[in-house]
Short mmCIF file of C-alpha atoms in Angstrom, two decimals:
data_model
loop_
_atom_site.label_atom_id
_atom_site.label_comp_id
_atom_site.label_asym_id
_atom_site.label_seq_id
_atom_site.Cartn_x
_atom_site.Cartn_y
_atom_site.Cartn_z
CA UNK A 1 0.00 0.00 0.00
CA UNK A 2 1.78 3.32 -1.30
CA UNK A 3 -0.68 5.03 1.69
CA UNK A 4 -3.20 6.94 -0.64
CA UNK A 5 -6.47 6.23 0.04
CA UNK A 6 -7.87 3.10 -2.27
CA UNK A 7 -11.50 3.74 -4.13
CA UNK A 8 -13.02 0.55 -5.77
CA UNK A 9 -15.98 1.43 -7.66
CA UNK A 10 -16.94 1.24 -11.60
CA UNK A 11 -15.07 3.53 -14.27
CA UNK A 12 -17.83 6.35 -13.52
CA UNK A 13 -19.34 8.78 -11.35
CA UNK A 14 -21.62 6.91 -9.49
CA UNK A 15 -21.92 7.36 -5.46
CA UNK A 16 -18.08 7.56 -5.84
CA UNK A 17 -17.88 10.90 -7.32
CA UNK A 18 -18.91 13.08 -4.36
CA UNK A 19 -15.74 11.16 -2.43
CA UNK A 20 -13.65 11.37 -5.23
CA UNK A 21 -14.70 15.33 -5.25
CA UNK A 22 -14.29 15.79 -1.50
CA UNK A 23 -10.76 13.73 -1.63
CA UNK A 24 -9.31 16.27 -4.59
CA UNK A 25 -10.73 19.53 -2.77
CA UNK A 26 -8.95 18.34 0.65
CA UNK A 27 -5.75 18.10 -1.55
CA UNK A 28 -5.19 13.88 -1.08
CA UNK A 29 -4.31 11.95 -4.06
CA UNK A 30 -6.28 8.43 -4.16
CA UNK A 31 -5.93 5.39 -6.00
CA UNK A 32 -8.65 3.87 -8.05
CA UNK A 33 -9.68 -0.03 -8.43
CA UNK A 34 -12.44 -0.33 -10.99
CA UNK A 35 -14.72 -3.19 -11.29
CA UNK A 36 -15.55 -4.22 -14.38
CA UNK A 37 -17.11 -7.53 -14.01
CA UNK A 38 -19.55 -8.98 -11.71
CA UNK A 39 -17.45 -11.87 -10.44
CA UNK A 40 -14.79 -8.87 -8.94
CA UNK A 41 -18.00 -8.13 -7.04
CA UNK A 42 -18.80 -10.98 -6.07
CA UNK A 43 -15.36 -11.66 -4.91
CA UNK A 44 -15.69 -8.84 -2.61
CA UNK A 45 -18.42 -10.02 -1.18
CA UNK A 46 -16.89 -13.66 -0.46
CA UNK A 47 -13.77 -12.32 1.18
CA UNK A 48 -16.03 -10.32 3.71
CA UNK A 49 -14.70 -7.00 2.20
CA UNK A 50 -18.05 -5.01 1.60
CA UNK A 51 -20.05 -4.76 4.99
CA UNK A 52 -23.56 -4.34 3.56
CA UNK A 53 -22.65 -6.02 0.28
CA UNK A 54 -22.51 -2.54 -1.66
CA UNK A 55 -19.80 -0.35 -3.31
CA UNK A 56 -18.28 2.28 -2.54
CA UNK A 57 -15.75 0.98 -1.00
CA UNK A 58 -12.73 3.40 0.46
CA UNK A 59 -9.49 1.76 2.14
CA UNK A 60 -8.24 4.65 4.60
CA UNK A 61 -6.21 4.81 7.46
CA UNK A 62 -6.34 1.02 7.87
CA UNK A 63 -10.00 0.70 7.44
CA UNK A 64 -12.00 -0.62 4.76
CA UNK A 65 -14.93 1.95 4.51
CA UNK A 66 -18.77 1.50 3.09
CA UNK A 67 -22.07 3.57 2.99
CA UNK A 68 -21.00 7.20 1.00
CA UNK A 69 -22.05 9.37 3.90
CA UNK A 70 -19.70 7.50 5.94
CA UNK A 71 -17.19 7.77 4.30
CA UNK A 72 -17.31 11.68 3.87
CA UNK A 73 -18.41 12.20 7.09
CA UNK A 74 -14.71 10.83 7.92
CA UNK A 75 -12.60 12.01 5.31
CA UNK A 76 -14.18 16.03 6.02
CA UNK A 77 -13.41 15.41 9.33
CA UNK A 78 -10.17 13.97 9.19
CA UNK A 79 -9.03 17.15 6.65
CA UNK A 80 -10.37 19.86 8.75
CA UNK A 81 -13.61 20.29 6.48
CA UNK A 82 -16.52 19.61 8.92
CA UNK A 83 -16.71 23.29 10.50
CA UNK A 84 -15.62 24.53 14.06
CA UNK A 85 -18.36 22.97 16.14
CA UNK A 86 -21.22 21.29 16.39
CA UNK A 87 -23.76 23.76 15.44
CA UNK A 88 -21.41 24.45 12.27
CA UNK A 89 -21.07 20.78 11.45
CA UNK A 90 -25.11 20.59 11.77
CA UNK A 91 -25.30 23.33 9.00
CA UNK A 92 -23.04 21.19 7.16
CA UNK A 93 -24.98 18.21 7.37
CA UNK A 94 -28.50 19.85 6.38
CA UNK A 95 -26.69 21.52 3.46
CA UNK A 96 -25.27 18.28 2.27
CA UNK A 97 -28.05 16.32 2.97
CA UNK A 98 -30.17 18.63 0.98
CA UNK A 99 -27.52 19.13 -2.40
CA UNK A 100 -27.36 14.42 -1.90
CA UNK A 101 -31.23 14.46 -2.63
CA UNK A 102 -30.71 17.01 -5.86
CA UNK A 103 -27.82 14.46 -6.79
CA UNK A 104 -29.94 11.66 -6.22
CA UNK A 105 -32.34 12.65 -9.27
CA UNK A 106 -29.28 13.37 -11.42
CA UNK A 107 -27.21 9.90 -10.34
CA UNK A 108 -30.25 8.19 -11.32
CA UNK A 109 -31.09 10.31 -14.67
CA UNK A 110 -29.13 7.77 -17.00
CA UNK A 111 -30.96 4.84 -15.87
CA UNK A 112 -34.33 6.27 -16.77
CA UNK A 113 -36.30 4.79 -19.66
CA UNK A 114 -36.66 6.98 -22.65
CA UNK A 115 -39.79 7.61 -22.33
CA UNK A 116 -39.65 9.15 -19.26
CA UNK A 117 -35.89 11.15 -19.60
CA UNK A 118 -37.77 14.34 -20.69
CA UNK A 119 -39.75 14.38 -18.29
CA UNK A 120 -37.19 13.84 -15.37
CA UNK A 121 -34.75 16.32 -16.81
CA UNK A 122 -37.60 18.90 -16.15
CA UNK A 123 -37.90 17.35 -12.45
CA UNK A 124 -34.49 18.03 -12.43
CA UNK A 125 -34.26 21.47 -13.37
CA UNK A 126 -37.44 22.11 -11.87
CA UNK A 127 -36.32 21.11 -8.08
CA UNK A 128 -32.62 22.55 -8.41
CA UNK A 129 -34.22 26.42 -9.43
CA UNK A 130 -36.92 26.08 -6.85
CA UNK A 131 -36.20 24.50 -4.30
CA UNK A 132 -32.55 23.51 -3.89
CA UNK A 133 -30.36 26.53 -5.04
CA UNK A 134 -32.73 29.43 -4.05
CA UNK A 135 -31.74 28.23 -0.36
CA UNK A 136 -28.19 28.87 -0.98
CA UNK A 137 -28.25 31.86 -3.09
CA UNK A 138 -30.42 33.05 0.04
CA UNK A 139 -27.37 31.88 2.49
CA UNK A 140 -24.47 33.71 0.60
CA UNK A 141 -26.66 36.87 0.24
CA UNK A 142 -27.72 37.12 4.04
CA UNK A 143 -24.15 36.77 5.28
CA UNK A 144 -21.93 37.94 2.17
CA UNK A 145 -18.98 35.77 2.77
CA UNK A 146 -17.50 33.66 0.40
CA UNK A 147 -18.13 30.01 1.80
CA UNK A 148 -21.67 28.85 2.90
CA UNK A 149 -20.67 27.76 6.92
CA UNK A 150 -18.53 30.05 9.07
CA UNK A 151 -16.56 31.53 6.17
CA UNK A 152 -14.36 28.93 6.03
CA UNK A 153 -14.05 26.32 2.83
CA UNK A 154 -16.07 23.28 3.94
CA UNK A 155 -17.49 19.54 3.07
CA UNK A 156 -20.83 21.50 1.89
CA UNK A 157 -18.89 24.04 -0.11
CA UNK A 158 -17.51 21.30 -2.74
CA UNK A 159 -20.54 19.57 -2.38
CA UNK A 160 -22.64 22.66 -3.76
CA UNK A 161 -19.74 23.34 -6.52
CA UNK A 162 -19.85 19.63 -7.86
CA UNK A 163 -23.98 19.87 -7.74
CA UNK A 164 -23.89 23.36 -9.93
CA UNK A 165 -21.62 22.05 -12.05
CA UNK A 166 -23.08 18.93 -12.40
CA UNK A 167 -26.68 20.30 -13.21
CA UNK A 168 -25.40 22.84 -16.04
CA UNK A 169 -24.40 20.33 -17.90
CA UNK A 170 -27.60 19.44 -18.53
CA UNK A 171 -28.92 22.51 -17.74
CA UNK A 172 -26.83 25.15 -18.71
CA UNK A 173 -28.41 28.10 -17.83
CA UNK A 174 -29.56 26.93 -14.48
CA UNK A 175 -27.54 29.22 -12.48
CA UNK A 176 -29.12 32.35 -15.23
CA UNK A 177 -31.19 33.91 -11.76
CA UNK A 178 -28.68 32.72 -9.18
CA UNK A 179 -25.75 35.47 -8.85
CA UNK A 180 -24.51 35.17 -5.48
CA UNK A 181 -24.29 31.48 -7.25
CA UNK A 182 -22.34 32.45 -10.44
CA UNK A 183 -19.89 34.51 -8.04
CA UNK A 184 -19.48 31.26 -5.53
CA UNK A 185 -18.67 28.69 -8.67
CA UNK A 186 -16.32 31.21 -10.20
CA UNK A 187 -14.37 31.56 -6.35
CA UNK A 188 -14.22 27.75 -6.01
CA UNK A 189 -13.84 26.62 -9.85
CA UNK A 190 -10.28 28.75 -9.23
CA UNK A 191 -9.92 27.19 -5.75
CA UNK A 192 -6.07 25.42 -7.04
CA UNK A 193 -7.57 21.85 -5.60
CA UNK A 194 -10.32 21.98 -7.31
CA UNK A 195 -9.20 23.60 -10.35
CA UNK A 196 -6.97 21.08 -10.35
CA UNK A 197 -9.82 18.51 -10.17
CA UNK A 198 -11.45 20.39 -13.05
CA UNK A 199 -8.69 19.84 -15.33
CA UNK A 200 -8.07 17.59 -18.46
CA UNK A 201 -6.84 14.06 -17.28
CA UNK A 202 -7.64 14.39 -13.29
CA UNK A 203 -9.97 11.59 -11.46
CA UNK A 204 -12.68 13.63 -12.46
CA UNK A 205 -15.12 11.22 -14.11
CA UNK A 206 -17.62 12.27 -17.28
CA UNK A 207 -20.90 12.11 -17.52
CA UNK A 208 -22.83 8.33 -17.41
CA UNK A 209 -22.94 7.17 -20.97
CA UNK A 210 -24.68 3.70 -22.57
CA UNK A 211 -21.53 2.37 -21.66
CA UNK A 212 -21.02 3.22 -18.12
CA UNK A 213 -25.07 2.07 -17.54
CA UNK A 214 -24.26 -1.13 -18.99
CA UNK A 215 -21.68 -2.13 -17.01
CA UNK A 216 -23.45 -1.18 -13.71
CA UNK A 217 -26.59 -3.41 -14.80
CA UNK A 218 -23.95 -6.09 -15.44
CA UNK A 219 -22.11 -6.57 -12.21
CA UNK A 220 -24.86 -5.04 -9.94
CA UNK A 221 -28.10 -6.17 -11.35
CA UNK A 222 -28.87 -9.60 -11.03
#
């Protein structure tokens, strides 16, 4: 073990992403194992490796980590990302928890039918301009600082940059009635992590293709 952290997941975004997101903004390099076939799953599973039989899996400090808020619970804390207290880590958590369901409707976009992908890119943009971002274009105009908790870069800061960025691409004029939003993605796309992360030939993974669905209903579906 060279002592990165180890992610095992498919060749795609996934639930990985976020981690992968959270990992590059803290400034830790990772390794990546990616399953391609369902008998590396399975194998897994046999050698007692995946607690609740799912994926992601992250190898970190000696432990071998499942369940995605888990895992970046620990890895905010452990890089000084989680806020000052508990009230801040609270914000944290209800800003996170809120951007996870907003990524929920995107992570599951490519598996729609269809028939019904019109339709649930409208859901989409629908929830993030109306319910979702209007709460933090409200939180960066009440307090006019440049990071949403304690003005300090944060867990829910690069989880609201990879959600905007994530919706324009299939929305991209999303963030058209959101300033306070196009000022905060400008500040953190030039953040040098994550501009780093936004660059050409980082871990940064594209957008789910046929491809990438296919070989998720191959080793996970049975």
């Amino acid at each position: 073990m060279s002592g990165k952290p180890r992610l095992t997941y498919c060749n795609g975004r996934g639930r990985m992403e976020t981690i992968r997101w959270l990992l590059a903004a803290a400034g830790v390099e990772f390794e990546e194992v990616f399953l391609e076939t369902r008998e590396q799953y399975e194998k897994l599973i046999k050698d007692g490796v995946l607690m609740f039989q799912q994926v992601p899996l992250v190898e970190i400090d000696g432990m071998k980590m499942v369940q995605t808020r888990a895992i970046l619970s620990y890895i905010a804390g452990k890089y000084n990302l989680y806020g000052k207290d508990l009230k801040e880590r609270a914000l944290i958590d209800m800003y996170v928890e809120g951007i996870t369901d907003l990524m929920q409707m995107i992570l599951m976009f490519p598996f729609s039918p269809p028939e019904a992908k019109e339709k649930n890119l409208h859901s989409i943009e629908e929830r993030a301009t109306n319910r979702y971002f209007p709460v933090f274009e409200k939180v960066l105009k009440q307090h006019g600082q440049d990071f949403l908790v304690g003005n300090k870069f944060s867990w829910a800061d690069v989880q609201l940059i990879e959600a905007i960025l994530t919706v324009e691409e299939k929305v991209p004029a999303v963030l058209s009635g959101f300033p306070q939003l196009q000022a905060f993605k400008i500040r953190m796309s030039n953040m040098p992590t994550i501009k780093k992360f936004l660059q050409p030939g980082s871990p940064r993974k594209p957008p789910a293709d046929e491809s990438y669905v296919e070989t998720v209903l191959k080793i996970f579906k049975k």
